[in-house]
C-alpha cells in the first residue's frame, strides 16, 4: 500500500477507497485470518500445560509427581472416589498374596468420555510400575446441568477423539431428538473452546492473583485419593424409597445398554491400557440405576467385577453402608474395597 | 445471548448472511426484526422446545420468568406509533400536546412501575417508620424487562421529536418496530435517536459502503475490553468492595481504579461491539464513549461518557427544564435535577441518586469555577491545565465508589440496610487517604497492569494506534487480527459475567 502523506509531508491515514476489492482478494484475506488464527491456537495448545481445571488438575498433578510409586490406579466417578480406599485395598490384596500400591484417581461426575480422556492423560505420563488399571464401567452421561454455561471442567477433555466419541454416544443414545441437538451443540461449543484455549490464561491469572478463591481440599493426599462420604442417617421413608429403587433395579436388570459406539469407545481405552503392559479391570460399584447394568463382558479385560447385583452382594446394599442410594459411606467403602480386593487377588492368583 | 458468547457468533453469521443475500429493503427489515426478537428471546426463553410446548398447552405458570418481556416492548412500540400518527394528524396544538403527554405518561409509567415501584414503597415505608407511623406496605415481585430503560428512552425520543417537528411521523409500523428493537442496541444501548436512525431505515443499505475491516477491528477491541480486561479487573474490585475496611490506602486505590477500568471496559466494550455489529449490517449507531477518563473537567466528562444518555438528558430534560436560560440558581437547579434523574435512571437505589448528585454538584462547581477563573493569569491557567485531567479522574473515581455500592433492603422493616453505603463510606475514606486501618493490599504488579492499560488507552486516545493500524495493508491486518483473536481467547474466562449495564 503506498504511503499517504498530507501537504506537510506527514503520514496520515489512507483515505477509504470506493473501489471494491475482488472476491479473490477477500477470500485471500479471510483465509489469511483463519490460518493465522488456527496456527496461533494450535501453537498455544501444544505449548500450554494441562489446563488448570479446578480440583481435577491438582489430583492429576499429584499423581504426575508420584507416578512411579503406584502400580494400581482406580479411574471413575464419585462412586470410585468415595468408594475405594487404596490402603484397605493394598492390605487385603497383600493378605491374599498380591502386593499392590494403589492410588484412587476417581473424581465426582467423571464419566466417559471424560474419564477415558483423563485415563489417557495418566497413561501418557508412562508410570513405570503401572500394572493394574481399574476402570469404572459406565455409559455416556451429560455432565452439565441443563442450560448451565460451560466450565473449564466441561471443556478441557474436548479434543478431537473424545468430542467425536461424545457425539457418537449422543447420536446412538435413546434420547429425544431435541435433546440430542442440544447436546451436539454443547459438545461442539466446548470443542471449539478447548481448541481455541479459551480461558486458560484467565484461569491462570485467577489462580495467580486470587489463590484463596481456588483453595482446594487436599485431605485426599494422605488417603491416596480416597474422599470419604460422611455417615448419613436414613429415616424410614428414605429406606423404603431405597428398597423400592433396588426392586425396580432388579426388575429392570434384563436391559442391556450396549451399543456399537459405546463398545468402540470402551475397546479403544482397553486397548490403550493393554498397550502400556498394564491390565485393564472393569468395575461396576453397587448401583440402583438400571442404565448402569451391563450384562456383556468385553474382550481385552483382565477381569471384571460387577457389583450391580443386590441379591449377590446384599451387604453392599444395606442402607447403613450408604451415604445415599448411589454412594457408599466410609464403612461401606471399606466393605466394598475389601470385596473388590479379595476378588482381584483371587483372579490374580488363579491367572 | 451476549456478544462475547460463541452462540452469538453463529447467530450473527446467519443474520449477516441472510441480510445481505436479501435484495429488498423491506425484506431485510423484516428479517432483522425477526432476528432482533430472536436475540431478545434468548435472554428469557430457556429451552425453546419446552417454551413452545408450555405456550401451546397454555401452561403459563410453567413458562420461564420474563416470557412477557416482548409484550412490553411491543406495547411501547405500538403506543408510540399511534402517538406519532396522532400528533401528525392533530388539529390543534393542544391535541398535539395531549398525544405527547400520552406517550410520556405511558413510557414513564412503564419505566416507573418496573424500575421504581418497590424503591418508592420501601423508601416510603422507611420514612413512615422513621416518623413513628407504622406502615404495612408490601413490595411486589417485579422483574425488570431487559433493555426497558433503553428502548423507552428511544421511543420517547421519537414522540418528542415528532412533536417538536424535527421528524416526520413513521407511516409504516415496520420501520418504527425495527428502529426500537434493532438487536445491537436493544438491551444496553447506545440510545439511538429516531432522527439519527430512521433516515437509515428508509434507505436501502449497500454492502459496498460497509467497512468490514474497521468494523471487525472495532468488534475485536470491544471483545477484548469486555471479555479480557473487564473480566480481569472484576475480581479485584469485587474483593475490595466486599470488605473495604480490610484494605489499606494503596489497596483501596487499586480496588477503585480496577472498578473504574471494569465499568468503562464493560460498557464501552459492549458499545463497541454493538456499533461494529450494526455497521456490518449497514447501520450506523451513535457514538457513546470518547475516552472519558482523559476529560479535563466534569462537563467534558459528560460529553465523553455515555454520550447517548447524556445528550438525551440534555436535549429532552435539561433544556425542557429551561437549561441555562434563567438565573444562576435556576441553572443550578436544572443541572442538579438532570443529574439526579440521570442517576436514578441507572437504578432505583439511593446510591445512584448520590452518584448523580455528586456529578450534579461537580457540574455546578465547574460552571462557577470557569466563571471565576475567566480572567486568571497564564501561570494559573497552565497549572490548572496540568491538574485538570487527574483531578477530574479522581472525582469520577470518588463517584464510582457510590455507584458500586448497592444497598440491601430489609423487606420486613422497610429499612435500608446500609451495608452498601457504609462500605462506600469506608472505601471513600481509604481511597482519599482520610481514614481506615486495613492491612490488605493487592500486589505491586497490579499497578503495573493499570499503568499498561492507561498507556494503551492514552495511545488510542491520541489516535496513534489507530493511525498505525490503518496504514497496514489488508493482509497484515488479517494476520495480526487472527493472532490477536487467538491470544485474546486465552484470557476470556470460560464463564463470564453479564454486562453491568444489562441490569439498568
Short mmCIF file of N, CA and C in Angstrom, two decimals, chain B residues 18 58 62 67 84 111 133 138 158 187 203 237 281 309 413 433 485 490:
data_model
loop_
_atom_site.label_atom_id
_atom_site.label_comp_id
_atom_site.label_asym_id
_atom_site.label_seq_id
_atom_site.Cartn_x
_atom_site.Cartn_y
_atom_site.Cartn_z
N UNK B 18 -27.92 -13.88 5.63
CA UNK B 18 -29.27 -13.75 5.06
C UNK B 18 -29.56 -12.28 4.74
N UNK B 58 -50.86 -23.79 26.97
CA UNK B 58 -51.42 -22.78 27.88
C UNK B 58 -50.93 -22.90 29.31
N UNK B 62 -45.76 -22.36 34.00
CA UNK B 62 -44.51 -23.11 33.81
C UNK B 62 -43.55 -22.42 32.85
N UNK B 67 -41.28 -14.22 30.21
CA UNK B 67 -41.81 -14.60 28.89
C UNK B 67 -42.64 -13.47 28.29
N UNK B 84 -47.28 9.01 17.26
CA UNK B 84 -46.67 9.72 16.13
C UNK B 84 -47.71 10.13 15.11
N UNK B 111 -41.80 2.54 32.89
CA UNK B 111 -40.45 2.57 33.48
C UNK B 111 -40.54 2.69 35.00
N UNK B 133 -44.77 6.24 62.37
CA UNK B 133 -46.06 5.70 61.92
C UNK B 133 -45.84 4.30 61.40
N UNK B 138 -46.46 -3.27 51.08
CA UNK B 138 -45.88 -4.51 50.56
C UNK B 138 -45.22 -4.26 49.21
N UNK B 158 -38.57 9.53 19.90
CA UNK B 158 -39.33 9.58 18.64
C UNK B 158 -40.55 10.48 18.79
N UNK B 187 -30.61 -4.01 24.10
CA UNK B 187 -30.55 -4.37 25.52
C UNK B 187 -29.75 -3.38 26.36
N UNK B 203 -33.61 4.10 3.71
CA UNK B 203 -32.75 3.88 2.53
C UNK B 203 -32.17 2.47 2.56
N UNK B 237 -11.95 -5.59 41.99
CA UNK B 237 -12.90 -4.63 42.56
C UNK B 237 -13.92 -5.34 43.44
N UNK B 281 -24.02 -4.64 9.39
CA UNK B 281 -25.34 -4.79 8.76
C UNK B 281 -25.72 -3.53 7.97
N UNK B 309 -26.79 8.83 26.41
CA UNK B 309 -27.67 9.16 27.53
C UNK B 309 -27.53 10.63 27.92
N UNK B 413 -38.75 -4.69 57.70
CA UNK B 413 -38.73 -3.40 58.41
C UNK B 413 -38.74 -2.22 57.45
N UNK B 433 -7.41 8.68 51.42
CA UNK B 433 -6.35 8.74 52.45
C UNK B 433 -6.79 9.54 53.67
N UNK B 485 -6.86 -12.44 18.00
CA UNK B 485 -8.07 -13.13 18.50
C UNK B 485 -7.66 -14.39 19.25
N UNK B 490 -7.39 -16.67 25.05
CA UNK B 490 -6.73 -17.25 26.22
C UNK B 490 -7.22 -16.61 27.51
#
